[in-house]
Amino acid sequence: MRSKTSYFNPTLFKKNLARFWPLWGGASIIGALFPLYLLALLIHEGRPLLDNRLEATSLYYDALIYAVPAVSLVYGALCALAVWGWLYNTRSVGMYHSLPITRKGLFTTSLLSGLSMMLIPYAVTGTLTILVSLAAGVFEPVGLLVTILGVLGDTFFYFATATLVVFVTGNPFAFAAFYFIFHFLAAFAEWLVSRLMTAFYFGVEAAYGGVVEFLSPTMYLTRMLSAHVEHEELLMPDGWIDRGRSLSVTLVNGWLIAIYALAGAVLLAAAWALYRRRRSESAGEVVAVGWMKPIFRYGVAFCAAIAGGSLLYTLFCRDIFQTGTTASTVPMAVCMAVAGVLGYYIASMLLAKSLQVFRGSAKGVLGTAVAAVAVCCLIAADPWGVEAWVPEAGELESVTARLYGVHGGAAVATLEDPAGIQKILDAQAAVIAERDALERIWGSGLHRSTAQLHLTFRLKEGRSSAVYRYYDIPVSDGEQPEALRVLAALAADPAFQESSIFGDVTVQSRRNLREARLTGGYVDSLYNPETQSYEGLDLTLEQAGALEEAVRRDIQAGNFGRTLFLVSGEEYDRAVSDLHIQLNYALELQDSGPNRDSYVQNETISIGLSTYCTETLKALEDLGVLNEGRKLLTHAEQSALESGEAGVPFEGDYDPNSFPRSGSVVYPGDAYVYPGEEVDAALLH
Amino acid sequence: MIQVTNTVKRFDGFAALDGVTLSVPAGSVYGLVGPNGAGKSTLIRCLTGIYRQDEGELTIDGQSVWENEALKSRVAAIADDWYYFPQATIRDMCRFYRGFYPSFSMERYEKCKEVFQIDEKRPLRRLSKGMQKQAAFWLTLSAMPDYLILDEPVDGLDPVMRRQVWSLVLGDVSQRGTTVLVSSHNLRELEDVCDHVGILDHGRVLLERSLAQLQDNMVKLQVVFKDGGGVPEDLEVLHASKVGRIHTLIMRMSAEEATHRLAVYEPMLVDAVPLTLEEIFIYELGGADYAVKDIVL
C-alpha cells in the first residue's frame, strides 16, 4: 500500500534558493543597476529621460527583444545547473534519490526552484524600473504587462530547454556543450551544409538563409521581434519631414514568445519522461540517455566530416588538386572520410571517457567513412540540380541582381516584373552555360580582374526564404567570355537601371510606397579650376526636377551602367567621374501593421555620372550647375591634373548593342541607389 | 522485513546483481558480506531507491521500495560515500533531513550531540573523514528510521567511536525494533553485531543464514593423530594446516559430525575451536574461486 506522495517539498525548495543565493542575488544586483542608473540620470539631469510613456514602452520592448533572450540563454543554463547539478555526481544522486521523496517531487520542486531563481532578478529589475518610471512620470501599464508576459515566456522556455539538456547529459561540461549546441545547432547545420555546397557548386553561395532558424530561438527571436513605433510627422521649413513624438508602440511578432513558451512545456514533458527513465548510474557520463549515444556518436562524426573535411581540404588539398573555383571530389571525399572517422573516435572517447576505444570500432569506422564518402559524392553529383538551377520567371516574386564591375563600382536592382526578371535569368543562364570555360580561365591563373554577378531570388508563396547565387567572371587579357557581354547588356538595360537608380522611390518597386515627392537635391564633387578643389551645390526643387527627367532620359538611352564591364582601365578612367547628383524625396509609406497606417520618410538617392550621361550633363549645363567654374572631372583628367599634365578630353562613341572591347567603345557612367546596403537588408528580411 | 527476490541489476550488460534472493527478518541485524565487486553496494542502492532493478522484486514490509515516498520515510541509509552539501554544517543538514523525515527527532539529535561531540556549526567539508562519518550516523539515527541500511558504515571510525556507534544502533534495534542491513568487509565488526549473515559473490547470494546456523555448518578442529600421522586422504577438509603435531582442520559440517568422522582414525586429540565469521567467509568463498591464499587470517 502506498500513501502520501507529495509533488513539492518546501525544504528542498528553500534549500535550493538558500544554497544558490549568490547566483540569483548577484543577477538581481546586476539587473538593479540599470533602473538605478536611470534614476541617477534622472536626478542628475533634473528632468525625465524619456519624453513620454510610449518611449518608456519602447525601451521595455527593446529590453525584451535584445536583452532578455540573450540573458535568459546564459542565466537559464546557470540556474538549471544549480538546481539539477546533483544529477551529475554519483554521491549526490545517491543522497537525493534515497530521500523520502519521489522523482516527481524532486522534479517539480527543482523546477519551481529554478524558475524562481530565474524570475527573482527580473522581478527586482522590473519593480525598480516601475518605480523609476513612476518617479519620471513615464509609467505605461500596457507596455509593462506585455513585457512581463514576454519575460515570463522567455524565462520558461529557456529554463525548459536547459532542463531538457540536463537530463540528456551526465556532466556539466557536456551540459554546457549540448545546451549551446541545442540552441544553435540548426543554424550551424545549415551553415555547414551550405558551406559544402558552396565548395562544390559553381555560383552557389553559402549565404545564411535562416531556413531553420526558428530552431535556434535566440537568433530567431532577436531577428523576428521588433518594437514598431509610430511617430508624429513634423514638416520642417526646408521641406524635410522630421520625426516627432511617439504615437503608438507595438511589439511585432510578440506571439512568437508564446509559441516558444508552449514549446517549452513540451520540452519539459520530454525532460520528465527522460528523468523517469534516467538511470542514476549515468551521472558523470557525457550522454546519459542510452538510445541517444549512437545519435551523438554519428552526429559528431557527420558534423566533423563536413566541417573538418572542408577544413582539411582547404588546408592541404585545395592548392594541389583544385584548378577552378569548385572543389575536387576525390580529395574532398578523402578529407571528409578522415575527418568523419576522427569525429567518430572523438565522440566514442567522450562517451567511453577513455582513449581506448579502438578495439571493436572497425564496423563503426568503416560505416562512418563510407557514409562520408557517399555524402560527398552525392553532393558533388548534384542530383538536385542546384548548380544548374535557373528558376522560371513565374516562380519568383523578385530578383535582386548586383553587378560588380571590372574596375569597381556596382549596380543593384530589384526587379519584379516577369520581363525584367527574365533578362536577369538569361544573364544567369549565360554565365552557367560558360561554367567550364570560366573554370578553365580560373585554372589558368591568367585573369587579371574579376566581374561579379550576385543574385538574390525571392521565391513566391510557400517558400519564404531567399536563394543566393554569386558568380565570379574572370577577366583576362585574351578573349573575353560571352558572359561578360551579357552582363554588360544587363547593366545598361533601361529597366535594370531604372530600378537601380530609382528603385527606392518608385511605387512599382516598393510595395509600401504610396507616393514619392521630390523635395530638392544636391550636386557633389564639382571641380573648381580656380581653387583647384571640389565643391557642392544645393539644387532647387525645379533644378532637381529637371535633372531627374534628364537622368530618366539617359536611362532610356542606355547611358547608365555601361562603364561597369569596360575591360580597358584607360577607357574606364576617361569616362568615370566622382560627380554625383543627390535627389531628395519625401516618401509616403504604408505601415505593414494591421492598421496599415501611413507615415512619411525621407530618402536620398545618389547618382554617379560618367561622361556618357549626355542628357544629364546637358541639363546640368543648361541649369548653370556645370560651367567654367564648376566642371565635371573624369578620373583620367583628375590623374592628369595631379601629375601636372594637360587634361585629356573624353572622346569616344557609344553603341548600346555592341560589346565593350578595348580601343573604341566606352560606356558612360554607372549609378547606384544610395544607400545601397539598405536595399540588401530589406531583401534579406 | 526486507525481502529481495531474484533481483537482477545490469550495468552495460554486466550483471552486478545476478538473481539475488535474500530476506532480512524484522528486528534483525543482517550483515551483507562479500568481496569487492560482489554487488553489496548495488543491492543497497536498489534497496534505498537509488537504482531501479532490471528484474526481480525488492520489498520492505511487503511494499515495493521504488518511488515509495511513505515507505522511504521509514528507511534511512548511510552510503559508503555519504554526501553533504559543500557549504553545509551538521546543523544545516539537520534542518534538511528534518524536512524529509517526518519522524526526525530533535531530542535524539541533541542526545547524539553529546555522543559525537562535533561542533555542529563547523562546515562538514572541514571535518575529517571519521568525523563526517560520525555526522552521518548522528543525522541518520536522529531520523528515527524503522529500517537502517548501512554501507561500509564504520570505515574511518576509531575503535572507541565504532563501539559507541554500534551501541547506538543496537540500542535502536533492541528498543525500537529497528531492522538493520549492514554491508562491510570488517568481518570482525559484523561478528560482534550481526545475527544474520548473507554472503554475496559475483552478484549472487552464496549463502544466507543466521550466525548460529553458519557456525553450526562449519567447524574448526585441532587434531593430533596417532604416531604423528597426517590428515587421512579420504577425510573431506576445506583447509588443513599443521603446527608441530597439531593439525588444524576446517570442515563443512557440524562439530558433532566432524568428531564422529574423525573417531574412525582414533586421534589422540580432537578439540573444536570456534570459527570466526571472517574464517567462515573466506572458506565459503574459497569454493567460489575466491583468492583465499591472499587473505591473512
mmCIF file with all atom_site columns, C-alpha atoms in Angstrom, chain A residues 54-189:
data_model
loop_
_atom_site.group_PDB
_atom_site.id
_atom_site.type_symbol
_atom_site.label_atom_id
_atom_site.label_alt_id
_atom_site.label_comp_id
_atom_site.label_asym_id
_atom_site.label_entity_id
_atom_site.label_seq_id
_atom_site.pdbx_PDB_ins_code
_atom_site.Cartn_x
_atom_site.Cartn_y
_atom_site.Cartn_z
_atom_site.occupancy
_atom_site.B_iso_or_equiv
_atom_site.pdbx_formal_charge
_atom_site.auth_seq_id
_atom_site.auth_comp_id
_atom_site.auth_asym_id
_atom_site.auth_atom_id
_atom_site.pdbx_PDB_model_num
ATOM 1   C CA . LEU A 1 54  ? 5.450  55.348 -25.140 1.00 0.00 ? 54  LEU A CA 1
ATOM 2   C CA . GLU A 1 55  ? 9.178  55.887 -25.230 1.00 0.00 ? 55  GLU A CA 1
ATOM 3   C CA . ALA A 1 56  ? 9.350  54.016 -21.945 1.00 0.00 ? 56  ALA A CA 1
ATOM 4   C CA . THR A 1 57  ? 7.335  51.210 -23.530 1.00 0.00 ? 57  THR A CA 1
ATOM 5   C CA . SER A 1 58  ? 9.684  51.194 -26.465 1.00 0.00 ? 58  SER A CA 1
ATOM 6   C CA . LEU A 1 59  ? 12.545 50.848 -24.014 1.00 0.00 ? 59  LEU A CA 1
ATOM 7   C CA . TYR A 1 60  ? 10.793 47.896 -22.306 1.00 0.00 ? 60  TYR A CA 1
ATOM 8   C CA . TYR A 1 61  ? 10.307 46.201 -25.668 1.00 0.00 ? 61  TYR A CA 1
ATOM 9   C CA . ASP A 1 62  ? 13.900 46.750 -26.716 1.00 0.00 ? 62  ASP A CA 1
ATOM 10  C CA . ALA A 1 63  ? 14.986 45.070 -23.493 1.00 0.00 ? 63  ALA A CA 1
ATOM 11  C CA . LEU A 1 64  ? 12.562 42.227 -24.166 1.00 0.00 ? 64  LEU A CA 1
ATOM 12  C CA . ILE A 1 65  ? 13.793 41.775 -27.740 1.00 0.00 ? 65  ILE A CA 1
ATOM 13  C CA . TYR A 1 66  ? 17.537 42.085 -27.348 1.00 0.00 ? 66  TYR A CA 1
ATOM 14  C CA . ALA A 1 67  ? 18.455 41.638 -23.692 1.00 0.00 ? 67  ALA A CA 1
ATOM 15  C CA . VAL A 1 68  ? 16.027 39.076 -22.286 1.00 0.00 ? 68  VAL A CA 1
ATOM 16  C CA . PRO A 1 69  ? 16.688 36.226 -24.792 1.00 0.00 ? 69  PRO A CA 1
ATOM 17  C CA . ALA A 1 70  ? 20.473 36.572 -24.558 1.00 0.00 ? 70  ALA A CA 1
ATOM 18  C CA . VAL A 1 71  ? 20.453 36.949 -20.773 1.00 0.00 ? 71  VAL A CA 1
ATOM 19  C CA . SER A 1 72  ? 17.950 34.130 -20.325 1.00 0.00 ? 72  SER A CA 1
ATOM 20  C CA . LEU A 1 73  ? 20.032 31.871 -22.560 1.00 0.00 ? 73  LEU A CA 1
ATOM 21  C CA . VAL A 1 74  ? 23.035 32.135 -20.256 1.00 0.00 ? 74  VAL A CA 1
ATOM 22  C CA . TYR A 1 75  ? 21.255 32.629 -16.954 1.00 0.00 ? 75  TYR A CA 1
ATOM 23  C CA . GLY A 1 76  ? 18.843 29.768 -17.677 1.00 0.00 ? 76  GLY A CA 1
ATOM 24  C CA . ALA A 1 77  ? 21.799 27.429 -18.080 1.00 0.00 ? 77  ALA A CA 1
ATOM 25  C CA . LEU A 1 78  ? 23.294 28.568 -14.774 1.00 0.00 ? 78  LEU A CA 1
ATOM 26  C CA . CYS A 1 79  ? 20.007 28.170 -12.900 1.00 0.00 ? 79  CYS A CA 1
ATOM 27  C CA . ALA A 1 80  ? 19.428 24.724 -14.392 1.00 0.00 ? 80  ALA A CA 1
ATOM 28  C CA . LEU A 1 81  ? 22.924 23.656 -13.412 1.00 0.00 ? 81  LEU A CA 1
ATOM 29  C CA . ALA A 1 82  ? 22.270 24.967 -9.905  1.00 0.00 ? 82  ALA A CA 1
ATOM 30  C CA . VAL A 1 83  ? 19.064 23.053 -9.271  1.00 0.00 ? 83  VAL A CA 1
ATOM 31  C CA . TRP A 1 84  ? 19.841 19.946 -11.292 1.00 0.00 ? 84  TRP A CA 1
ATOM 32  C CA . GLY A 1 85  ? 23.595 19.785 -10.806 1.00 0.00 ? 85  GLY A CA 1
ATOM 33  C CA . TRP A 1 86  ? 23.238 16.999 -8.260  1.00 0.00 ? 86  TRP A CA 1
ATOM 34  C CA . LEU A 1 87  ? 22.319 14.678 -11.118 1.00 0.00 ? 87  LEU A CA 1
ATOM 35  C CA . TYR A 1 88  ? 25.906 14.887 -12.310 1.00 0.00 ? 88  TYR A CA 1
ATOM 36  C CA . ASN A 1 89  ? 27.510 13.453 -9.196  1.00 0.00 ? 89  ASN A CA 1
ATOM 37  C CA . THR A 1 90  ? 27.140 9.854  -8.077  1.00 0.00 ? 90  THR A CA 1
ATOM 38  C CA . ARG A 1 91  ? 27.233 10.756 -4.386  1.00 0.00 ? 91  ARG A CA 1
ATOM 39  C CA . SER A 1 92  ? 24.638 13.483 -4.605  1.00 0.00 ? 92  SER A CA 1
ATOM 40  C CA . VAL A 1 93  ? 22.395 11.398 -6.850  1.00 0.00 ? 93  VAL A CA 1
ATOM 41  C CA . GLY A 1 94  ? 22.541 8.682  -4.222  1.00 0.00 ? 94  GLY A CA 1
ATOM 42  C CA . MET A 1 95  ? 21.597 11.097 -1.466  1.00 0.00 ? 95  MET A CA 1
ATOM 43  C CA . TYR A 1 96  ? 18.739 12.767 -3.336  1.00 0.00 ? 96  TYR A CA 1
ATOM 44  C CA . HIS A 1 97  ? 17.254 9.536  -4.601  1.00 0.00 ? 97  HIS A CA 1
ATOM 45  C CA . SER A 1 98  ? 17.452 7.824  -1.247  1.00 0.00 ? 98  SER A CA 1
ATOM 46  C CA . LEU A 1 99  ? 15.487 10.633 0.375   1.00 0.00 ? 99  LEU A CA 1
ATOM 47  C CA . PRO A 1 100 ? 11.800 10.033 1.017   1.00 0.00 ? 100 PRO A CA 1
ATOM 48  C CA . ILE A 1 101 ? 10.623 11.976 -1.998  1.00 0.00 ? 101 ILE A CA 1
ATOM 49  C CA . THR A 1 102 ? 9.562  10.677 -5.364  1.00 0.00 ? 102 THR A CA 1
ATOM 50  C CA . ARG A 1 103 ? 11.258 11.663 -8.577  1.00 0.00 ? 103 ARG A CA 1
ATOM 51  C CA . LYS A 1 104 ? 8.107  13.570 -9.442  1.00 0.00 ? 104 LYS A CA 1
ATOM 52  C CA . GLY A 1 105 ? 8.515  15.544 -6.249  1.00 0.00 ? 105 GLY A CA 1
ATOM 53  C CA . LEU A 1 106 ? 12.179 16.180 -6.951  1.00 0.00 ? 106 LEU A CA 1
ATOM 54  C CA . PHE A 1 107 ? 11.362 17.253 -10.497 1.00 0.00 ? 107 PHE A CA 1
ATOM 55  C CA . THR A 1 108 ? 8.595  19.695 -9.663  1.00 0.00 ? 108 THR A CA 1
ATOM 56  C CA . THR A 1 109 ? 10.388 21.153 -6.655  1.00 0.00 ? 109 THR A CA 1
ATOM 57  C CA . SER A 1 110 ? 13.649 21.662 -8.501  1.00 0.00 ? 110 SER A CA 1
ATOM 58  C CA . LEU A 1 111 ? 11.764 23.042 -11.492 1.00 0.00 ? 111 LEU A CA 1
ATOM 59  C CA . LEU A 1 112 ? 9.978  25.606 -9.346  1.00 0.00 ? 112 LEU A CA 1
ATOM 60  C CA . SER A 1 113 ? 13.219 26.458 -7.572  1.00 0.00 ? 113 SER A CA 1
ATOM 61  C CA . GLY A 1 114 ? 14.976 27.061 -10.871 1.00 0.00 ? 114 GLY A CA 1
ATOM 62  C CA . LEU A 1 115 ? 12.145 29.147 -12.290 1.00 0.00 ? 115 LEU A CA 1
ATOM 63  C CA . SER A 1 116 ? 12.070 31.198 -9.112  1.00 0.00 ? 116 SER A CA 1
ATOM 64  C CA . MET A 1 117 ? 15.791 31.763 -9.333  1.00 0.00 ? 117 MET A CA 1
ATOM 65  C CA . MET A 1 118 ? 15.342 32.916 -12.900 1.00 0.00 ? 118 MET A CA 1
ATOM 66  C CA . LEU A 1 119 ? 12.445 35.233 -12.151 1.00 0.00 ? 119 LEU A CA 1
ATOM 67  C CA . ILE A 1 120 ? 13.751 36.895 -8.985  1.00 0.00 ? 120 ILE A CA 1
ATOM 68  C CA . PRO A 1 121 ? 16.321 39.100 -10.779 1.00 0.00 ? 121 PRO A CA 1
ATOM 69  C CA . TYR A 1 122 ? 13.754 40.059 -13.414 1.00 0.00 ? 122 TYR A CA 1
ATOM 70  C CA . ALA A 1 123 ? 11.250 40.854 -10.674 1.00 0.00 ? 123 ALA A CA 1
ATOM 71  C CA . VAL A 1 124 ? 13.767 43.021 -8.839  1.00 0.00 ? 124 VAL A CA 1
ATOM 72  C CA . THR A 1 125 ? 14.778 44.815 -12.031 1.00 0.00 ? 125 THR A CA 1
ATOM 73  C CA . GLY A 1 126 ? 11.170 45.191 -13.138 1.00 0.00 ? 126 GLY A CA 1
ATOM 74  C CA . THR A 1 127 ? 9.982  46.536 -9.802  1.00 0.00 ? 127 THR A CA 1
ATOM 75  C CA . LEU A 1 128 ? 12.747 49.097 -9.665  1.00 0.00 ? 128 LEU A CA 1
ATOM 76  C CA . THR A 1 129 ? 12.046 50.054 -13.273 1.00 0.00 ? 129 THR A CA 1
ATOM 77  C CA . ILE A 1 130 ? 8.392  50.610 -12.432 1.00 0.00 ? 130 ILE A CA 1
ATOM 78  C CA . LEU A 1 131 ? 9.360  52.797 -9.502  1.00 0.00 ? 131 LEU A CA 1
ATOM 79  C CA . VAL A 1 132 ? 11.750 54.830 -11.603 1.00 0.00 ? 132 VAL A CA 1
ATOM 80  C CA . SER A 1 133 ? 9.110  55.098 -14.352 1.00 0.00 ? 133 SER A CA 1
ATOM 81  C CA . LEU A 1 134 ? 6.601  56.345 -11.830 1.00 0.00 ? 134 LEU A CA 1
ATOM 82  C CA . ALA A 1 135 ? 9.103  58.836 -10.475 1.00 0.00 ? 135 ALA A CA 1
ATOM 83  C CA . ALA A 1 136 ? 9.824  60.038 -14.002 1.00 0.00 ? 136 ALA A CA 1
ATOM 84  C CA . GLY A 1 137 ? 6.135  60.140 -14.897 1.00 0.00 ? 137 GLY A CA 1
ATOM 85  C CA . VAL A 1 138 ? 6.512  57.717 -17.789 1.00 0.00 ? 138 VAL A CA 1
ATOM 86  C CA . PHE A 1 139 ? 4.803  54.643 -16.352 1.00 0.00 ? 139 PHE A CA 1
ATOM 87  C CA . GLU A 1 140 ? 2.831  52.767 -19.010 1.00 0.00 ? 140 GLU A CA 1
ATOM 88  C CA . PRO A 1 141 ? 0.911  49.720 -17.739 1.00 0.00 ? 141 PRO A CA 1
ATOM 89  C CA . VAL A 1 142 ? 0.056  48.054 -21.079 1.00 0.00 ? 142 VAL A CA 1
ATOM 90  C CA . GLY A 1 143 ? 3.621  48.017 -22.304 1.00 0.00 ? 143 GLY A CA 1
ATOM 91  C CA . LEU A 1 144 ? 4.722  46.810 -18.911 1.00 0.00 ? 144 LEU A CA 1
ATOM 92  C CA . LEU A 1 145 ? 2.205  43.984 -18.916 1.00 0.00 ? 145 LEU A CA 1
ATOM 93  C CA . VAL A 1 146 ? 3.282  42.848 -22.397 1.00 0.00 ? 146 VAL A CA 1
ATOM 94  C CA . THR A 1 147 ? 6.895  42.976 -21.269 1.00 0.00 ? 147 THR A CA 1
ATOM 95  C CA . ILE A 1 148 ? 6.179  40.955 -18.143 1.00 0.00 ? 148 ILE A CA 1
ATOM 96  C CA . LEU A 1 149 ? 4.373  38.315 -20.181 1.00 0.00 ? 149 LEU A CA 1
ATOM 97  C CA . GLY A 1 150 ? 7.265  38.249 -22.620 1.00 0.00 ? 150 GLY A CA 1
ATOM 98  C CA . VAL A 1 151 ? 9.803  37.856 -19.832 1.00 0.00 ? 151 VAL A CA 1
ATOM 99  C CA . LEU A 1 152 ? 7.745  35.050 -18.303 1.00 0.00 ? 152 LEU A CA 1
ATOM 100 C CA . GLY A 1 153 ? 7.533  33.279 -21.656 1.00 0.00 ? 153 GLY A CA 1
ATOM 101 C CA . ASP A 1 154 ? 11.225 33.647 -22.399 1.00 0.00 ? 154 ASP A CA 1
ATOM 102 C CA . THR A 1 155 ? 12.207 32.584 -18.891 1.00 0.00 ? 155 THR A CA 1
ATOM 103 C CA . PHE A 1 156 ? 10.041 29.497 -19.009 1.00 0.00 ? 156 PHE A CA 1
ATOM 104 C CA . PHE A 1 157 ? 11.277 28.499 -22.433 1.00 0.00 ? 157 PHE A CA 1
ATOM 105 C CA . TYR A 1 158 ? 14.962 28.894 -21.727 1.00 0.00 ? 158 TYR A CA 1
ATOM 106 C CA . PHE A 1 159 ? 14.763 27.120 -18.393 1.00 0.00 ? 159 PHE A CA 1
ATOM 107 C CA . ALA A 1 160 ? 12.795 24.310 -20.046 1.00 0.00 ? 160 ALA A CA 1
ATOM 108 C CA . THR A 1 161 ? 15.452 23.856 -22.723 1.00 0.00 ? 161 THR A CA 1
ATOM 109 C CA . ALA A 1 162 ? 18.195 23.859 -20.098 1.00 0.00 ? 162 ALA A CA 1
ATOM 110 C CA . THR A 1 163 ? 16.243 21.307 -18.060 1.00 0.00 ? 163 THR A CA 1
ATOM 111 C CA . LEU A 1 164 ? 15.861 19.018 -21.054 1.00 0.00 ? 164 LEU A CA 1
ATOM 112 C CA . VAL A 1 165 ? 19.579 19.207 -21.782 1.00 0.00 ? 165 VAL A CA 1
ATOM 113 C CA . VAL A 1 166 ? 20.339 18.443 -18.135 1.00 0.00 ? 166 VAL A CA 1
ATOM 114 C CA . PHE A 1 167 ? 18.513 15.139 -18.433 1.00 0.00 ? 167 PHE A CA 1
ATOM 115 C CA . VAL A 1 168 ? 20.202 14.275 -21.707 1.00 0.00 ? 168 VAL A CA 1
ATOM 116 C CA . THR A 1 169 ? 23.708 14.840 -20.384 1.00 0.00 ? 169 THR A CA 1
ATOM 117 C CA . GLY A 1 170 ? 25.653 13.388 -17.489 1.00 0.00 ? 170 GLY A CA 1
ATOM 118 C CA . ASN A 1 171 ? 28.165 16.042 -16.543 1.00 0.00 ? 171 ASN A CA 1
ATOM 119 C CA . PRO A 1 172 ? 28.325 19.846 -16.509 1.00 0.00 ? 172 PRO A CA 1
ATOM 120 C CA . PHE A 1 173 ? 30.839 20.129 -19.353 1.00 0.00 ? 173 PHE A CA 1
ATOM 121 C CA . ALA A 1 174 ? 28.635 18.035 -21.596 1.00 0.00 ? 174 ALA A CA 1
ATOM 122 C CA . PHE A 1 175 ? 25.683 20.121 -20.454 1.00 0.00 ? 175 PHE A CA 1
ATOM 123 C CA . ALA A 1 176 ? 27.339 23.389 -21.456 1.00 0.00 ? 176 ALA A CA 1
ATOM 124 C CA . ALA A 1 177 ? 28.334 21.998 -24.849 1.00 0.00 ? 177 ALA A CA 1
ATOM 125 C CA . PHE A 1 178 ? 24.978 20.351 -25.556 1.00 0.00 ? 178 PHE A CA 1
ATOM 126 C CA . TYR A 1 179 ? 22.993 23.358 -24.329 1.00 0.00 ? 179 TYR A CA 1
ATOM 127 C CA . PHE A 1 180 ? 24.612 25.757 -26.729 1.00 0.00 ? 180 PHE A CA 1
ATOM 128 C CA . ILE A 1 181 ? 24.593 23.156 -29.492 1.00 0.00 ? 181 ILE A CA 1
ATOM 129 C CA . PHE A 1 182 ? 20.863 22.697 -28.825 1.00 0.00 ? 182 PHE A CA 1
ATOM 130 C CA . HIS A 1 183 ? 20.283 26.413 -29.246 1.00 0.00 ? 183 HIS A CA 1
ATOM 131 C CA . PHE A 1 184 ? 22.471 26.958 -32.281 1.00 0.00 ? 184 PHE A CA 1
ATOM 132 C CA . LEU A 1 185 ? 22.670 23.552 -33.987 1.00 0.00 ? 185 LEU A CA 1
ATOM 133 C CA . ALA A 1 186 ? 20.060 24.329 -36.630 1.00 0.00 ? 186 ALA A CA 1
ATOM 134 C CA . ALA A 1 187 ? 21.778 27.473 -37.803 1.00 0.00 ? 187 ALA A CA 1
ATOM 135 C CA . PHE A 1 188 ? 25.168 25.766 -37.587 1.00 0.00 ? 188 PHE A CA 1
ATOM 136 C CA . ALA A 1 189 ? 23.994 22.716 -39.551 1.00 0.00 ? 189 ALA A CA 1
#
